Amino acid sequence: MKYILLIISAVLVNNIVLTQFLGICPFLGVSKRLSTAVGMGGAVLFVMTLATIVTYLIQNYILVPMGIEFMQTVVYILIIAALVQMVELILKKVSPALYQALGVFLPLITTNCAILGVAILVIRKEYNLMESTVFAIANAIGFTLALIIFSGIREKLELLDVPQAMKGTPIALIIAGLLALAFMGFAGIV
């Protein structure tokens, strides 16, 4: 039951993008097409889960025993950067079309504060390894869900007659705000 509440909380109630406002750059940048949103969601799922597991292990078995917890942020960023490089190489070989579609946003996963934020939240909330993994996967699913919903809305907006002054980023920010309000409606669930 604890894990179900953790998943519901991470995906809907405390969505990493829409209620905690982490990972806004890829959220706005990759959400123009549904196909790139799904690809980015998959890449974030992989990197966030792996990064959380690796950073958890390094925190508890290297940084804390050596008394160098102050190095946490630097070490986490290096781990995330290495994992993103690995994902980039894999995507380049497995799916060149998705690699091209993600373009500059794939390296931006390195600086995606949602991934770093989840890795730090796991330590602050004092989760064990299983809880940390579930939390990371649920947050990545929440990120992907928000990205897919947002990209679907943005694709539909292209078919509508939006006033010239509102086209592009202005209407995207308004829709993002409305989505954030909608997700905040889940606040009383957990």
Coordinates of C-alpha atoms in Angstrom, one line a residue:
M1 CA 0.0 0.0 0.0
K2 CA 2.9 2.3 0.8
Y3 CA 4.3 1.9 -2.7
I4 CA 0.9 2.6 -4.3
L5 CA 0.6 5.8 -2.4
L6 CA 4.1 6.8 -3.3
I7 CA 3.3 6.2 -7.0
I8 CA 0.1 8.1 -7.0
S9 CA 1.7 10.9 -5.1
A10 CA 4.7 11.2 -7.5
V11 CA 2.6 10.9 -10.7
L12 CA -0.4 13.0 -9.9
V13 CA -0.3 14.9 -6.6
N14 CA 3.3 16.1 -6.6
N15 CA 4.0 15.9 -10.3
I16 CA 7.7 16.9 -10.7
V17 CA 6.9 19.3 -13.6
L18 CA 3.5 20.7 -12.9
T19 CA 3.5 21.1 -9.1
Q20 CA 7.2 21.2 -8.2
F21 CA 8.3 23.1 -11.4
L22 CA 11.4 21.0 -12.0
G23 CA 12.4 20.1 -15.6
I24 CA 10.6 23.0 -17.2
C25 CA 13.2 23.5 -20.0
P26 CA 12.6 20.1 -21.7
F27 CA 8.9 20.3 -20.8
L28 CA 8.5 23.4 -22.9
G29 CA 11.2 22.6 -25.5
V30 CA 10.3 19.0 -26.5
S31 CA 6.5 19.3 -26.3
K32 CA 5.8 20.5 -29.8
R33 CA 5.4 16.9 -31.2
L34 CA 3.9 13.9 -29.5
S35 CA 6.6 11.6 -30.9
T36 CA 9.5 13.6 -29.5
A37 CA 7.6 13.9 -26.2
V38 CA 7.3 10.1 -25.9
G39 CA 11.0 9.7 -26.8
M40 CA 12.1 12.3 -24.2
G41 CA 9.9 10.6 -21.6
G42 CA 11.5 7.3 -22.3
A43 CA 15.0 8.8 -22.1
V44 CA 14.1 10.6 -18.8
L45 CA 12.6 7.4 -17.4
F46 CA 15.8 5.5 -18.1
V47 CA 18.2 8.2 -16.9
M48 CA 16.2 9.2 -13.8
T49 CA 15.8 5.6 -12.6
L50 CA 19.4 4.7 -13.2
A51 CA 20.7 8.0 -11.8
T52 CA 18.6 7.7 -8.7
I53 CA 19.8 4.1 -8.0
V54 CA 23.5 5.0 -8.7
T55 CA 23.4 8.2 -6.7
Y56 CA 21.6 6.5 -3.8
L57 CA 24.4 3.8 -3.7
I58 CA 27.2 6.3 -3.9
Q59 CA 25.6 8.5 -1.3
N60 CA 25.2 5.7 1.2
Y61 CA 28.3 3.7 0.5
I62 CA 30.9 6.3 -0.4
L63 CA 30.0 9.8 0.5
V64 CA 28.4 9.2 4.0
P65 CA 31.1 6.7 5.2
M66 CA 33.9 9.0 4.0
G67 CA 32.2 12.1 5.6
I68 CA 32.1 14.0 2.3
E69 CA 28.4 14.5 1.9
F70 CA 29.1 18.1 0.8
M71 CA 30.3 16.7 -2.5
Q72 CA 26.8 15.3 -3.2
T73 CA 25.7 17.8 -5.9
V74 CA 28.9 17.6 -7.9
V75 CA 29.0 13.8 -7.8
Y76 CA 25.3 13.6 -8.8
I77 CA 25.8 15.9 -11.7
L78 CA 28.8 13.9 -13.0
I79 CA 26.8 10.6 -12.7
I80 CA 23.8 12.1 -14.6
A81 CA 26.1 13.5 -17.3
A82 CA 27.7 10.1 -17.8
L83 CA 24.3 8.4 -18.0
V84 CA 23.0 10.9 -20.5
Q85 CA 26.1 10.2 -22.7
M86 CA 25.3 6.5 -22.5
V87 CA 21.7 7.2 -23.5
E88 CA 22.8 9.4 -26.4
L89 CA 25.1 6.7 -27.7
I90 CA 22.4 4.1 -27.5
L91 CA 19.8 6.2 -29.2
K92 CA 22.2 7.2 -32.0
K93 CA 22.7 3.5 -32.8
V94 CA 19.2 2.1 -32.0
S95 CA 16.9 5.0 -33.2
P96 CA 18.6 7.6 -35.3
A97 CA 15.3 9.3 -36.2
L98 CA 14.5 9.8 -32.5
Y99 CA 18.0 10.9 -31.9
Q100 CA 17.6 13.6 -34.6
A101 CA 14.2 14.6 -33.3
L102 CA 15.4 15.1 -29.8
G103 CA 18.3 17.2 -31.1
V104 CA 19.8 19.6 -28.6
F105 CA 17.3 18.5 -25.9
L106 CA 18.9 15.1 -25.3
P107 CA 22.1 16.7 -23.9
L108 CA 19.9 19.0 -21.9
I109 CA 18.8 16.0 -19.9
T110 CA 22.2 16.4 -18.2
T111 CA 21.0 19.7 -16.8
N112 CA 17.4 18.6 -16.3
C113 CA 16.9 19.7 -12.7
A114 CA 14.1 17.1 -12.4
I115 CA 16.6 14.3 -12.5
L116 CA 18.9 16.0 -10.1
G117 CA 15.9 17.0 -7.9
V118 CA 14.6 13.4 -7.7
A119 CA 18.1 12.1 -6.7
I120 CA 18.4 14.7 -4.0
L121 CA 14.7 14.3 -2.8
V122 CA 15.4 10.5 -2.3
I123 CA 18.2 11.3 0.1
R124 CA 16.3 14.1 1.9
K125 CA 13.2 11.9 2.4
E126 CA 15.4 9.0 3.6
Y127 CA 14.0 6.4 1.3
N128 CA 15.5 3.0 1.1
L129 CA 16.7 1.6 -2.2
M130 CA 13.4 0.1 -3.2
E131 CA 11.4 3.2 -2.3
S132 CA 14.0 5.3 -4.1
T133 CA 13.6 3.3 -7.3
V134 CA 9.8 3.3 -7.2
F135 CA 9.9 7.1 -6.5
A136 CA 12.2 7.7 -9.4
I137 CA 10.1 5.6 -11.8
A138 CA 6.9 7.2 -10.7
N139 CA 8.4 10.7 -11.1
A140 CA 9.6 9.8 -14.6
I141 CA 6.1 8.5 -15.4
G142 CA 4.6 11.7 -14.1
F143 CA 7.1 13.8 -16.1
T144 CA 6.2 11.8 -19.2
L145 CA 2.5 12.0 -18.6
A146 CA 2.7 15.8 -18.3
L147 CA 4.9 16.0 -21.4
I148 CA 2.5 13.8 -23.5
I149 CA -0.6 15.7 -22.4
F150 CA 1.1 19.1 -23.0
S151 CA 2.4 18.0 -26.5
G152 CA -1.1 16.7 -27.4
I153 CA -2.6 20.0 -26.5
R154 CA 0.1 21.9 -28.4
E155 CA -0.4 19.8 -31.5
K156 CA -4.1 20.6 -31.4
L157 CA -3.4 24.3 -30.9
E158 CA -1.6 24.4 -34.3
L159 CA -4.9 23.6 -35.9
L160 CA -6.8 26.4 -34.2
D161 CA -6.9 30.1 -35.0
V162 CA -4.8 31.5 -32.1
P163 CA -4.3 35.3 -32.1
Q164 CA -1.0 36.3 -33.5
A165 CA 0.3 37.8 -30.3
M166 CA -0.5 34.5 -28.4
K167 CA 1.2 32.1 -30.9
G168 CA 4.1 30.0 -29.7
T169 CA 5.5 30.5 -26.3
P170 CA 2.8 32.7 -24.8
I171 CA 0.0 30.2 -25.4
A172 CA 2.3 27.4 -24.3
L173 CA 2.9 29.1 -21.0
I174 CA -0.8 29.7 -20.5
I175 CA -1.6 26.0 -21.2
A176 CA 1.2 24.9 -18.9
G177 CA -0.3 27.0 -16.1
L178 CA -3.7 25.6 -16.7
L179 CA -2.3 22.0 -16.6
A180 CA -0.5 22.9 -13.4
L181 CA -3.8 24.1 -11.9
A182 CA -5.5 20.9 -13.1
F183 CA -2.9 18.7 -11.5
M184 CA -3.1 20.7 -8.2
G185 CA -6.7 19.5 -8.1
F186 CA -5.3 16.1 -7.1
A187 CA -3.8 17.6 -3.9
G188 CA -6.3 16.1 -1.5
I189 CA -5.9 12.5 -2.7
V190 CA -2.8 11.4 -0.8

